[in-house]
Amino acid sequence: MAASPGAPRAPAVEAPPLQPDARTLDRGSDSRAGQLSFCTKVCYGIGGIPNQVASSATAFYLQLFLLDVAQIPAAQVSLVLFGGKVSGAAADPVAGFFINRSRRTGSGRLMPWVLGCTPFLTVAYFLLWFLPPFTSLRGLWYTGCYCLFQALATFFQVPYAALTMLLTPCPRERDSATAYRMTMEMAGTLMGAAVHGLIVSGAHGPHRCEDVALARPAVVSPDATRLYSIAAAVLALTYPVCTGLLCLGVKERPDSSGPASGQGLSFLAGLGLTVRHRPYLKLVISFLFISAAIQVEQSYLVLFCTHASRLHDHVQGVVLTILVSAVLSTPLWEWVLQRFGKKTSAFGICVMVPFAILLAAVPTAPVAYVVAFVSGLSIAVSLLLPWSMLPDVVDAFQQQQQPGPGLETIFYSSYVFFTKLSGAGALGISTLSLERTSYSLA
């Protein structure tokens, strides 16, 4: 019924002001809170320097040290390298298991593992380059030292790499932090090869492969043992220094994917879920052979230039060219990843293949430097790309499964496990081939 004209009108009810959706507020606050400062990114990147310093020195010079200075037969050197890589690979799931079960402390859930491994890693790396007074059991000594070092380095690297997921919820900021990390790690690789190489440069003289037939003694300086010990001590100090800066400049964000107790899925249940995640399987399989090829090239470059070509005087220059090229090209590759996509950028890895073949066919100094520059470009993208794609894979998995905390360590540890295992097989088989060619300096 219509109201009469004289009846008083009811006061108009004003609509309440529109409130922004809670999810919009959460996304906005996460975006603002997820911004990482320049200092945080730099300190996070510095934390990755020590392992890369040590890995670079061992990749380029450990094989040469064991063959020329420690005077270990090539077959035993193959066992040392293979055993160390297998030890590091086996430690990855073990590290993932224990880290997955650990509780959050005042400094976080991942940071205590990084800090706890640091003093032991410092000592283990020095012992790896120490020449024991006995000769008959040197192969066993270096196998044990290398296995210990690789296992400890794994317990350091897995929580450090997984820390990327706990820095910020913003994917773009995580990619930026990963780019800082890779740039710093490339700088660490450069520093490891350069510093170690400069210190031990007087320990080796030129020695051609044809000289084996003449049964000449090895051309090794009497101060070789002392020089390698000095280099080991200098590089070992990067562990406490860089870890201290990481702890001071980076704050671990609480894991928002589950309860604060840190107890989510069991390790085996989480591992079963990760290995059935198709994007993760594609990522792992794609980089298995790439990682193996990179490790073999690093290990054999110095040996090839020293003994199989007339490039002994250019060894340091070639190694530094590779590493400088990799360091300088990492920011460029990060831009390419953002501009053209990560899958498209993967084609940059293949560029090094024809140039590596060219060096074997034409082992001259100009060709060697060109090959070194191009190899640095490919190495940079091969290292940056998987670590930039892995957080995306973990994000997609968590959105689909809602699994709880701790899954990021399982993803990272299992990925490193597979890549190390492939590298171990490649290095072991390739080094064993030296024995079949009667490689010897005695």
Tab-separated table of C-alpha atoms in Angstrom:
chain	number	residue	atom	x	y	z
A	1	MET	CA	0.000	0.000	0.000
A	2	ALA	CA	1.334	3.498	-0.854
A	3	ALA	CA	2.087	5.863	2.011
A	4	SER	CA	-0.239	8.836	2.445
A	5	PRO	CA	1.136	12.218	1.466
A	6	GLY	CA	1.018	13.510	5.026
A	7	ALA	CA	2.732	10.536	6.660
A	8	PRO	CA	6.266	11.167	7.847
A	9	ARG	CA	8.949	9.571	5.732
A	10	ALA	CA	11.342	7.064	7.228
A	11	PRO	CA	14.910	8.289	7.311
A	12	ALA	CA	16.970	7.025	4.410
A	13	VAL	CA	19.413	4.315	5.355
A	14	GLU	CA	22.855	5.060	3.951
A	15	ALA	CA	24.746	2.171	2.501
A	16	PRO	CA	27.908	1.373	4.437
A	17	PRO	CA	31.119	2.356	2.695
A	18	LEU	CA	32.582	-0.356	0.557
A	19	GLN	CA	35.304	-2.238	2.375
A	20	PRO	CA	38.201	-3.597	0.366
A	21	ASP	CA	38.287	-7.331	0.083
A	22	ALA	CA	40.426	-8.960	2.744
A	23	ARG	CA	42.359	-10.897	0.140
A	24	THR	CA	43.162	-7.656	-1.656
A	25	LEU	CA	44.487	-6.217	1.576
A	26	ASP	CA	46.544	-9.326	2.187
A	27	ARG	CA	48.045	-9.171	-1.286
A	28	GLY	CA	48.853	-5.502	-0.881
A	29	SER	CA	50.431	-5.964	2.512
A	30	ASP	CA	52.380	-8.985	1.293
A	31	SER	CA	53.632	-6.952	-1.669
A	32	ARG	CA	54.805	-4.161	0.586
A	33	ALA	CA	56.178	-6.466	3.261
A	34	GLY	CA	57.822	-8.674	0.650
A	35	GLN	CA	60.149	-5.960	-0.591
A	36	LEU	CA	63.759	-6.851	0.198
A	37	SER	CA	66.313	-4.155	0.849
A	38	PHE	CA	69.513	-3.896	-1.155
A	39	CYS	CA	71.521	-4.778	1.964
A	40	THR	CA	69.465	-7.933	2.551
A	41	LYS	CA	69.956	-9.110	-1.022
A	42	VAL	CA	73.701	-8.451	-0.904
A	43	CYS	CA	74.128	-10.218	2.447
A	44	TYR	CA	72.096	-13.154	1.194
A	45	GLY	CA	74.283	-13.370	-1.893
A	46	ILE	CA	77.470	-13.179	0.203
A	47	GLY	CA	76.359	-16.280	2.087
A	48	GLY	CA	76.782	-18.334	-1.078
A	49	ILE	CA	80.362	-17.251	-1.721
A	50	PRO	CA	82.278	-19.757	0.499
A	51	ASN	CA	80.942	-22.946	-1.059
A	52	GLN	CA	81.540	-21.546	-4.542
A	53	VAL	CA	85.074	-20.478	-3.643
A	54	ALA	CA	85.824	-23.983	-2.425
A	55	SER	CA	83.988	-25.683	-5.296
A	56	SER	CA	85.816	-23.596	-7.889
A	57	ALA	CA	89.236	-24.351	-6.439
A	58	THR	CA	88.520	-28.072	-6.192
A	59	ALA	CA	86.947	-28.237	-9.649
A	60	PHE	CA	89.917	-26.624	-11.360
A	61	TYR	CA	92.856	-27.752	-9.211
A	62	LEU	CA	92.063	-30.776	-7.028
A	63	GLN	CA	92.610	-33.278	-9.809
A	64	LEU	CA	95.917	-31.618	-10.705
A	65	PHE	CA	96.951	-31.553	-7.030
A	66	LEU	CA	96.215	-35.235	-6.507
A	67	LEU	CA	98.011	-36.315	-9.665
A	68	ASP	CA	101.051	-34.020	-9.572
A	69	VAL	CA	101.665	-33.150	-5.909
A	70	ALA	CA	100.178	-36.034	-3.945
A	71	GLN	CA	101.430	-38.448	-6.651
A	72	ILE	CA	98.289	-40.622	-6.498
A	73	PRO	CA	97.623	-43.008	-9.423
A	74	ALA	CA	94.896	-41.914	-11.786
A	75	ALA	CA	92.665	-44.858	-10.823
A	76	GLN	CA	92.754	-43.797	-7.164
A	77	VAL	CA	92.104	-40.172	-8.132
A	78	SER	CA	89.010	-41.375	-9.948
A	79	LEU	CA	87.840	-43.094	-6.762
A	80	VAL	CA	88.548	-39.958	-4.705
A	81	LEU	CA	86.510	-37.722	-7.005
A	82	PHE	CA	83.711	-40.223	-7.466
A	83	GLY	CA	83.537	-41.026	-3.745
A	84	GLY	CA	83.407	-37.371	-2.774
A	85	LYS	CA	80.634	-36.568	-5.229
A	86	VAL	CA	78.612	-39.604	-4.154
A	87	SER	CA	79.085	-38.626	-0.511
A	88	GLY	CA	77.777	-35.140	-1.213
A	89	ALA	CA	74.858	-36.549	-3.186
A	90	ALA	CA	73.989	-39.055	-0.451
A	91	ALA	CA	74.081	-36.273	2.143
A	92	ASP	CA	71.376	-34.307	0.309
A	93	PRO	CA	68.376	-36.469	1.298
A	94	VAL	CA	69.867	-36.898	4.776
A	95	ALA	CA	70.123	-33.121	5.121
A	96	GLY	CA	66.580	-32.728	3.846
A	97	PHE	CA	65.355	-35.301	6.372
A	98	PHE	CA	66.939	-33.670	9.426
A	99	ILE	CA	66.130	-30.107	8.366
A	100	ASN	CA	62.534	-31.113	7.667
A	101	ARG	CA	62.239	-32.436	11.241
A	102	SER	CA	63.949	-29.483	12.906
A	103	ARG	CA	61.986	-26.900	14.866
A	104	ARG	CA	62.155	-23.171	14.471
A	105	THR	CA	64.531	-21.410	16.860
A	106	GLY	CA	65.135	-17.763	17.657
A	107	SER	CA	67.325	-17.420	14.554
A	108	GLY	CA	64.969	-19.419	12.347
A	109	ARG	CA	64.702	-22.997	11.169
A	110	LEU	CA	67.351	-22.981	8.411
A	111	MET	CA	69.934	-20.488	9.663
A	112	PRO	CA	71.171	-22.643	12.606
A	113	TRP	CA	72.212	-25.359	10.156
A	114	VAL	CA	74.276	-22.884	8.143
A	115	LEU	CA	75.970	-21.524	11.260
A	116	GLY	CA	76.592	-24.964	12.754
A	117	CYS	CA	78.348	-26.329	9.656
A	118	THR	CA	80.690	-23.371	9.225
A	119	PRO	CA	83.542	-24.263	11.658
A	120	PHE	CA	83.632	-27.900	10.545
A	121	LEU	CA	83.681	-26.909	6.884
A	122	THR	CA	86.601	-24.567	7.494
A	123	VAL	CA	88.714	-27.379	8.966
A	124	ALA	CA	87.615	-29.994	6.423
A	125	TYR	CA	88.539	-27.787	3.461
A	126	PHE	CA	92.039	-27.175	4.819
A	127	LEU	CA	92.629	-30.901	5.407
A	128	LEU	CA	91.629	-31.603	1.806
A	129	TRP	CA	94.808	-29.845	0.612
A	130	PHE	CA	97.096	-31.067	3.382
A	131	LEU	CA	99.814	-33.526	2.291
A	132	PRO	CA	100.151	-36.290	4.924
A	133	PRO	CA	103.631	-37.669	5.687
A	134	PHE	CA	102.685	-41.224	4.698
A	135	THR	CA	102.451	-42.266	1.039
A	136	SER	CA	100.844	-45.692	0.961
A	137	LEU	CA	97.433	-44.584	2.256
A	138	ARG	CA	97.152	-41.176	0.644
A	139	GLY	CA	94.352	-42.328	-1.619
A	140	LEU	CA	92.321	-43.360	1.436
A	141	TRP	CA	93.176	-40.099	3.232
A	142	TYR	CA	91.963	-37.877	0.411
A	143	THR	CA	88.889	-40.029	-0.158
A	144	GLY	CA	87.891	-39.562	3.479
A	145	CYS	CA	88.663	-35.827	3.467
A	146	TYR	CA	86.798	-35.193	0.236
A	147	CYS	CA	83.776	-37.218	1.367
A	148	LEU	CA	83.684	-35.309	4.666
A	149	PHE	CA	83.988	-31.952	2.935
A	150	GLN	CA	81.269	-32.733	0.379
A	151	ALA	CA	78.875	-33.958	3.074
A	152	LEU	CA	79.396	-30.859	5.235
A	153	ALA	CA	79.101	-28.579	2.216
A	154	THR	CA	75.732	-30.195	1.491
A	155	PHE	CA	74.473	-29.560	5.018
A	156	PHE	CA	75.529	-25.938	4.491
A	157	GLN	CA	74.150	-25.463	0.981
A	158	VAL	CA	70.723	-27.100	1.298
A	159	PRO	CA	69.375	-24.801	4.052
A	160	TYR	CA	71.079	-21.786	2.486
A	161	ALA	CA	69.475	-22.421	-0.916
A	162	ALA	CA	66.077	-23.194	0.637
A	163	LEU	CA	66.285	-19.898	2.520
A	164	THR	CA	65.184	-18.231	-0.726
A	165	MET	CA	61.611	-19.374	-0.073
A	166	LEU	CA	61.619	-17.831	3.411
A	167	LEU	CA	63.016	-14.423	2.480
A	168	THR	CA	59.830	-13.019	0.948
A	169	PRO	CA	56.474	-14.232	-0.420
A	170	CYS	CA	56.921	-12.085	-3.557
A	171	PRO	CA	58.095	-14.154	-6.569
A	172	ARG	CA	59.702	-11.162	-8.292
A	173	GLU	CA	61.709	-10.325	-5.179
A	174	ARG	CA	62.768	-13.957	-4.885
A	175	ASP	CA	63.992	-13.870	-8.489
A	176	SER	CA	65.894	-10.689	-7.698
A	177	ALA	CA	67.443	-12.240	-4.586
A	178	THR	CA	68.380	-15.298	-6.658
A	179	ALA	CA	70.088	-13.057	-9.220
A	180	TYR	CA	72.080	-11.371	-6.435
A	181	ARG	CA	72.968	-14.765	-5.055
A	182	MET	CA	74.128	-16.098	-8.425
A	183	THR	CA	76.166	-12.960	-9.108
A	184	MET	CA	77.896	-13.281	-5.743
A	185	GLU	CA	78.426	-16.989	-6.257
A	186	MET	CA	79.966	-16.307	-9.655
A	187	ALA	CA	82.224	-13.762	-7.992
A	188	GLY	CA	83.104	-16.446	-5.430
A	189	THR	CA	83.878	-18.869	-8.228
A	190	LEU	CA	86.128	-16.261	-9.802
A	191	MET	CA	87.814	-15.512	-6.488
A	192	GLY	CA	88.364	-19.186	-5.701
A	193	ALA	CA	89.995	-19.983	-9.031
A	194	ALA	CA	91.976	-16.724	-9.173
A	195	VAL	CA	93.300	-16.658	-5.605
A	196	HIS	CA	94.068	-20.352	-5.471
A	197	GLY	CA	95.615	-20.275	-8.936
A	198	LEU	CA	97.820	-17.258	-8.209
A	199	ILE	CA	99.125	-18.768	-4.971
A	200	VAL	CA	99.976	-22.175	-6.462
A	201	SER	CA	101.106	-20.879	-9.864
A	202	GLY	CA	104.741	-21.605	-9.010
A	203	ALA	CA	104.042	-25.189	-8.012
A	204	HIS	CA	103.787	-26.627	-11.528
A	205	GLY	CA	105.969	-26.445	-14.582
A	206	PRO	CA	105.042	-27.228	-18.189
A	207	HIS	CA	104.786	-30.933	-18.927
A	208	ARG	CA	103.738	-32.311	-22.293
A	209	CYS	CA	101.847	-35.573	-22.691
A	210	GLU	CA	104.558	-36.781	-25.112
A	211	ASP	CA	107.048	-36.631	-22.251
A	212	VAL	CA	105.410	-39.673	-20.689
A	213	ALA	CA	107.203	-41.893	-23.151
A	214	LEU	CA	110.550	-40.452	-21.983
A	215	ALA	CA	109.801	-41.350	-18.345
A	216	ARG	CA	110.792	-37.897	-17.101
A	217	PRO	CA	110.109	-37.027	-13.468
A	218	ALA	CA	107.208	-34.765	-12.590
A	219	VAL	CA	107.877	-31.055	-12.835
A	220	VAL	CA	106.684	-30.029	-9.362
A	221	SER	CA	108.180	-27.286	-7.224
A	222	PRO	CA	109.622	-28.296	-3.835
A	223	ASP	CA	107.393	-25.601	-2.307
A	224	ALA	CA	104.250	-27.078	-3.826
A	225	THR	CA	103.013	-28.507	-0.532
A	226	ARG	CA	103.478	-25.207	1.272
A	227	LEU	CA	101.829	-23.206	-1.515
A	228	TYR	CA	98.769	-25.451	-1.583
A	229	SER	CA	98.467	-25.254	2.222
A	230	ILE	CA	98.590	-21.444	2.114
A	231	ALA	CA	95.942	-21.346	-0.601
A	232	ALA	CA	93.733	-23.701	1.407
A	233	ALA	CA	94.031	-21.583	4.556
A	234	VAL	CA	93.206	-18.354	2.721
A	235	LEU	CA	90.115	-19.757	1.023
A	236	ALA	CA	88.933	-21.570	4.162
A	237	LEU	CA	88.625	-18.223	5.962
A	238	THR	CA	85.796	-17.218	3.624
A	239	TYR	CA	83.454	-19.577	5.490
A	240	PRO	CA	83.377	-17.773	8.875
A	241	VAL	CA	83.577	-14.293	7.325
A	242	CYS	CA	80.763	-14.703	4.791
A	243	THR	CA	78.528	-16.713	7.116
A	244	GLY	CA	78.813	-13.967	9.718
A	245	LEU	CA	77.664	-11.359	7.196
A	246	LEU	CA	74.780	-13.606	6.131
A	247	CYS	CA	73.608	-13.976	9.730
A	248	LEU	CA	73.833	-10.227	10.388
A	249	GLY	CA	72.075	-9.046	7.228
A	250	VAL	CA	69.337	-11.644	6.609
A	251	LYS	CA	66.310	-12.389	8.750
A	252	GLU	CA	64.480	-15.629	8.098
A	253	ARG	CA	60.740	-15.114	7.621
A	254	PRO	CA	58.425	-17.549	9.456
A	255	ASP	CA	57.030	-20.234	7.189
A	256	SER	CA	53.394	-19.372	6.531
A	257	SER	CA	52.525	-22.705	4.895
A	258	GLY	CA	51.865	-24.489	8.141
A	259	PRO	CA	52.098	-24.405	11.929
A	260	ALA	CA	54.955	-22.655	13.636
A	261	SER	CA	56.164	-25.855	15.213
A	262	GLY	CA	57.801	-26.791	11.943
A	263	GLN	CA	56.219	-30.276	11.943
A	264	GLY	CA	54.446	-30.832	8.647
A	265	LEU	CA	54.568	-33.912	6.457
A	266	SER	CA	57.158	-36.559	7.157
A	267	PHE	CA	60.231	-36.544	4.972
A	268	LEU	CA	59.320	-39.722	3.076
A	269	ALA	CA	55.753	-38.563	2.494
A	270	GLY	CA	56.985	-35.183	1.281
A	271	LEU	CA	59.594	-36.819	-0.959
A	272	GLY	CA	56.925	-39.018	-2.487
A	273	LEU	CA	54.843	-35.965	-3.316
A	274	THR	CA	57.759	-34.035	-4.825
A	275	VAL	CA	58.961	-36.802	-7.137
A	276	ARG	CA	55.431	-37.155	-8.515
A	277	HIS	CA	55.197	-33.457	-9.320
A	278	ARG	CA	55.610	-33.333	-13.112
A	279	PRO	CA	57.088	-29.806	-13.416
A	280	TYR	CA	59.724	-30.741	-10.837
A	281	LEU	CA	60.609	-33.954	-12.672
A	282	LYS	CA	60.994	-32.034	-15.938
A	283	LEU	CA	63.274	-29.507	-14.249
A	284	VAL	CA	65.484	-32.169	-12.659
A	285	ILE	CA	65.822	-34.298	-15.778
A	286	SER	CA	66.569	-31.258	-17.931
A	287	PHE	CA	69.544	-30.185	-15.836
A	288	LEU	CA	71.022	-33.580	-14.959
A	289	PHE	CA	73.186	-33.817	-18.066
A	290	ILE	CA	73.848	-30.080	-18.188
A	291	SER	CA	75.308	-30.126	-14.677
A	292	ALA	CA	77.447	-33.156	-15.486
A	293	ALA	CA	78.835	-31.516	-18.630
A	294	ILE	CA	79.722	-28.304	-16.783
A	295	GLN	CA	81.552	-30.182	-14.021
A	296	VAL	CA	83.535	-32.283	-16.500
A	297	GLU	CA	84.587	-29.201	-18.465
A	298	GLN	CA	85.768	-27.407	-15.321
A	299	SER	CA	87.729	-30.429	-14.156
A	300	TYR	CA	89.449	-31.086	-17.475
A	301	LEU	CA	90.163	-27.560	-18.686
A	302	VAL	CA	93.279	-27.033	-16.568
A	303	LEU	CA	94.500	-30.578	-17.202
A	304	PHE	CA	94.038	-30.184	-20.959
A	305	CYS	CA	95.810	-26.826	-21.116
A	306	THR	CA	98.662	-28.049	-18.904
A	307	HIS	CA	99.444	-31.418	-20.485
A	308	ALA	CA	97.644	-31.852	-23.812
A	309	SER	CA	98.368	-28.512	-25.491
A	310	ARG	CA	100.905	-25.714	-25.508
A	311	LEU	CA	98.747	-23.471	-23.347
A	312	HIS	CA	100.448	-23.907	-19.984
A	313	ASP	CA	101.314	-20.210	-19.781
A	314	HIS	CA	97.689	-19.291	-20.533
A	315	VAL	CA	95.957	-21.491	-17.952
A	316	GLN	CA	95.334	-18.658	-15.504
A	317	GLY	CA	94.171	-16.322	-18.256
A	318	VAL	CA	91.741	-18.865	-19.708
A	319	VAL	CA	90.251	-19.725	-16.299
A	320	LEU	CA	89.859	-16.062	-15.368
A	321	THR	CA	88.274	-15.277	-18.737
A	322	ILE	CA	85.622	-17.957	-18.162
A	323	LEU	CA	84.837	-16.708	-14.681
A	324	VAL	CA	84.857	-12.980	-15.503
A	325	SER	CA	82.566	-13.656	-18.458
A	326	ALA	CA	80.215	-15.620	-16.209
A	327	VAL	CA	80.157	-12.931	-13.496
A	328	LEU	CA	79.536	-10.041	-15.885
A	329	SER	CA	76.892	-11.889	-17.885
A	330	THR	CA	74.777	-12.980	-14.895
A	331	PRO	CA	72.863	-9.636	-14.613
A	332	LEU	CA	72.377	-9.720	-18.388
A	333	TRP	CA	70.929	-13.218	-18.214
A	334	GLU	CA	68.603	-12.130	-15.394
A	335	TRP	CA	67.253	-9.418	-17.718
A	336	VAL	CA	66.875	-11.971	-20.528
A	337	LEU	CA	64.969	-14.271	-18.171
A	338	GLN	CA	62.542	-11.480	-17.269
A	339	ARG	CA	62.209	-10.187	-20.844
A	340	PHE	CA	62.000	-13.379	-22.936
A	341	GLY	CA	61.094	-16.060	-20.410
A	342	LYS	CA	63.062	-18.735	-18.650
A	343	LYS	CA	62.466	-21.531	-21.144
A	344	THR	CA	63.676	-19.419	-24.049
A	345	SER	CA	66.848	-18.493	-22.144
A	346	ALA	CA	67.793	-22.170	-21.848
A	347	PHE	CA	69.031	-22.157	-25.439
A	348	GLY	CA	71.981	-20.053	-24.268
A	349	ILE	CA	73.460	-23.132	-22.621
A	350	CYS	CA	74.040	-24.847	-25.961
A	351	VAL	CA	76.289	-22.086	-27.306
A	352	MET	CA	79.384	-23.495	-25.577
A	353	VAL	CA	79.226	-26.910	-27.285
A	354	PRO	CA	80.654	-26.052	-30.748
A	355	PHE	CA	83.290	-23.799	-29.188
A	356	ALA	CA	84.487	-26.556	-26.846
A	357	ILE	CA	84.918	-28.818	-29.864
A	358	LEU	CA	86.803	-26.002	-31.610
A	359	LEU	CA	89.298	-25.783	-28.730
A	360	ALA	CA	90.045	-29.494	-28.959
A	361	ALA	CA	90.584	-29.202	-32.723
A	362	VAL	CA	92.551	-25.923	-32.695
A	363	PRO	CA	94.330	-25.618	-29.314
A	364	THR	CA	95.809	-22.149	-29.813
A	365	ALA	CA	95.808	-19.219	-27.425
A	366	PRO	CA	93.421	-16.909	-29.384
A	367	VAL	CA	90.903	-19.719	-29.836
A	368	ALA	CA	91.232	-20.670	-26.173
A	369	TYR	CA	90.300	-17.174	-25.006
A	370	VAL	CA	87.317	-16.969	-27.368
A	371	VAL	CA	86.134	-20.379	-26.179
A	372	ALA	CA	86.635	-19.303	-22.572
A	373	PHE	CA	84.499	-16.186	-23.052
A	374	VAL	CA	81.631	-18.072	-24.701
A	375	SER	CA	81.843	-20.868	-22.133
A	376	GLY	CA	81.455	-18.296	-19.367
A	377	LEU	CA	78.217	-17.076	-20.947
A	378	SER	CA	76.792	-20.585	-21.088
A	379	ILE	CA	77.946	-21.488	-17.580
A	380	ALA	CA	76.266	-18.375	-16.173
A	381	VAL	CA	72.835	-19.199	-17.593
A	382	SER	CA	73.190	-22.900	-16.717
A	383	LEU	CA	73.696	-21.965	-13.065
A	384	LEU	CA	71.153	-19.151	-12.880
A	385	LEU	CA	68.279	-20.822	-14.698
A	386	PRO	CA	67.530	-23.871	-12.486
A	387	TRP	CA	67.747	-21.906	-9.237
A	388	SER	CA	65.437	-19.281	-10.697
A	389	MET	CA	62.893	-21.884	-11.838
A	390	LEU	CA	62.934	-24.005	-8.675
A	391	PRO	CA	61.063	-21.460	-6.470
A	392	ASP	CA	58.349	-21.255	-9.148
A	393	VAL	CA	58.003	-25.030	-9.082
A	394	VAL	CA	57.756	-25.036	-5.271
A	395	ASP	CA	55.141	-22.256	-5.372
A	396	ALA	CA	53.017	-24.150	-7.888
A	397	PHE	CA	53.259	-27.317	-5.806
A	398	GLN	CA	52.232	-25.562	-2.597
A	399	GLN	CA	49.235	-23.968	-4.288
A	400	GLN	CA	48.056	-27.367	-5.518
A	401	GLN	CA	48.796	-29.490	-2.464
A	402	GLN	CA	48.753	-27.188	0.621
A	403	PRO	CA	51.276	-29.587	2.218
A	404	GLY	CA	52.597	-27.738	5.303
A	405	PRO	CA	56.039	-26.430	6.258
A	406	GLY	CA	59.408	-27.884	5.346
A	407	LEU	CA	58.699	-28.976	1.765
A	408	GLU	CA	61.110	-26.414	0.309
A	409	THR	CA	64.085	-28.242	1.878
A	410	ILE	CA	62.945	-31.531	0.333
A	411	PHE	CA	62.691	-29.929	-3.119
A	412	TYR	CA	66.117	-28.314	-2.857
A	413	SER	CA	67.910	-31.293	-1.305
A	414	SER	CA	66.527	-33.811	-3.789
A	415	TYR	CA	67.366	-31.530	-6.737
A	416	VAL	CA	70.974	-31.148	-5.583
A	417	PHE	CA	71.117	-34.908	-4.960
A	418	PHE	CA	70.269	-35.777	-8.557
A	419	THR	CA	72.620	-33.183	-10.061
A	420	LYS	CA	75.515	-34.286	-7.832
A	421	LEU	CA	74.905	-37.921	-8.660
A	422	SER	CA	75.077	-37.208	-12.369
A	423	GLY	CA	78.253	-35.168	-11.895
A	424	ALA	CA	79.820	-37.941	-9.821
A	425	GLY	CA	79.227	-40.504	-12.523
A	426	ALA	CA	80.539	-38.245	-15.258
A	427	LEU	CA	83.689	-37.253	-13.363
A	428	GLY	CA	84.414	-40.780	-12.189
A	429	ILE	CA	84.121	-42.316	-15.632
A	430	SER	CA	86.042	-39.546	-17.377
A	431	THR	CA	88.891	-39.608	-14.828
A	432	LEU	CA	89.054	-43.389	-15.015
A	433	SER	CA	89.670	-43.014	-18.731
A	434	LEU	CA	93.042	-41.434	-17.867
A	435	GLU	CA	94.115	-44.744	-16.380
A	436	ARG	CA	93.274	-46.533	-19.613
A	437	THR	CA	95.488	-44.085	-21.515
A	438	SER	CA	98.369	-44.804	-19.072
A	439	TYR	CA	98.396	-41.263	-17.699
A	440	SER	CA	101.383	-40.868	-15.394
A	441	LEU	CA	103.937	-38.247	-14.472
A	442	ALA	CA	106.472	-40.629	-13.008
